[in-house]
Amino acid sequence: MIAAPLDSADVSREPLIAPSLLSADFARLADEVARVADADWLHVDVMDAHFVPNLTLGLPVVEAIQRVSPVPLDCHLMIEDPERWAPGYAEAGARNVTVHAEACTDPRKVARDLRAAGALAGLAIKPGTPLEDYLDVLGDFDTFLVMSVEPGFGGQSFIADVLPKVRRARELVDAGELRLLVEIDGGINAGTIEQAAEAGVDMFVAGSAVYGADDPAKAIAALRAQAAAAMRG
Ligand code: DX5
Ligand code: ZN
């Protein structure tokens, strides 16, 4: 069974804000999830200390977050062997599960397995990875995550050099050659979100800009308004 991928509301080009839990207080996860209840998605960074030089959390913690989160989970797997591990996150109820292209031996199979388990399938590329290398497989995915920092840590500076990849993906979506949400992750804040929105991003991950704010709900609303204005041009 292949789950219906994106519905028309998903692709309406309203900005979607996904706070990254990486910048939250891990000792108070349920409270930290509740603080971003106004978000569109909750971005959960899974790192295995092999694909990236950092270790965060895995499936049991994602299952626990899923039970308390009022918003759908966007799991970003920065792990080796995603073929083996990714479907478990879909089975846990994550709405979108993103794997790294650089870690996949068979991206199409991962997409198929994720959709069969009821999730959207996402493909991520690191800042130095060309979009062209994966154009042929992107047709099988529902979301495309362009990393705008080297994966591994929150709080890094935005790499604007990745924006041509966003523009190209946007063109392909607008031309009807791809049907997916374009997501950006890393260094998104009030100073960078507009250029990302202008380039064609649909879904904005923000860790330190949301959890580092005194009022995360206000930060989410402000980022959403900025992105919406920039999208309207
Ligand atoms: C980095 C993670 C990001 C990170 C973003 O590897 O994938 O999701 O949490 O954090 P900021 O928004 O602080 O750059
Ligand atoms: Zn992430």
PDB file of N, CA and C and ligand atoms in Angstrom, residues 43 45 76 78 147 185 205, ligand 2:
ATOM      1  N   HIS A  43      10.263  19.555  14.211  1.00  0.00           N
ATOM      2  CA  HIS A  43      11.422  18.941  13.562  1.00  0.00           C
ATOM      3  C   HIS A  43      12.263  18.224  14.623  1.00  0.00           C
ATOM      4  N   ASP A  45      15.654  16.016  15.218  1.00  0.00           N
ATOM      5  CA  ASP A  45      16.945  15.642  14.637  1.00  0.00           C
ATOM      6  C   ASP A  45      17.481  14.379  15.280  1.00  0.00           C
ATOM      7  N   HIS A  76      14.201  14.120  10.991  1.00  0.00           N
ATOM      8  CA  HIS A  76      15.370  14.317  10.118  1.00  0.00           C
ATOM      9  C   HIS A  76      16.452  13.347  10.572  1.00  0.00           C
ATOM     10  N   MET A  78      19.842  11.880  10.504  1.00  0.00           N
ATOM     11  CA  MET A  78      21.252  12.049  10.109  1.00  0.00           C
ATOM     12  C   MET A  78      21.991  10.815  10.592  1.00  0.00           C
ATOM     13  N   MET A 147      20.032  21.296   3.208  1.00  0.00           N
ATOM     14  CA  MET A 147      20.751  21.713   4.418  1.00  0.00           C
ATOM     15  C   MET A 147      21.490  23.015   4.133  1.00  0.00           C
ATOM     16  N   ASP A 185      17.010  23.855   6.275  1.00  0.00           N
ATOM     17  CA  ASP A 185      17.358  23.542   7.663  1.00  0.00           C
ATOM     18  C   ASP A 185      18.771  24.027   7.952  1.00  0.00           C
ATOM     19  N   VAL A 205      12.884  25.144   8.888  1.00  0.00           N
ATOM     20  CA  VAL A 205      13.277  24.616  10.192  1.00  0.00           C
ATOM     21  C   VAL A 205      14.005  25.732  10.941  1.00  0.00           C
TER      22      VAL A 205
HETATM   23 ZN    ZN B   2      17.432  19.027  11.111  1.00  0.00          ZN
END
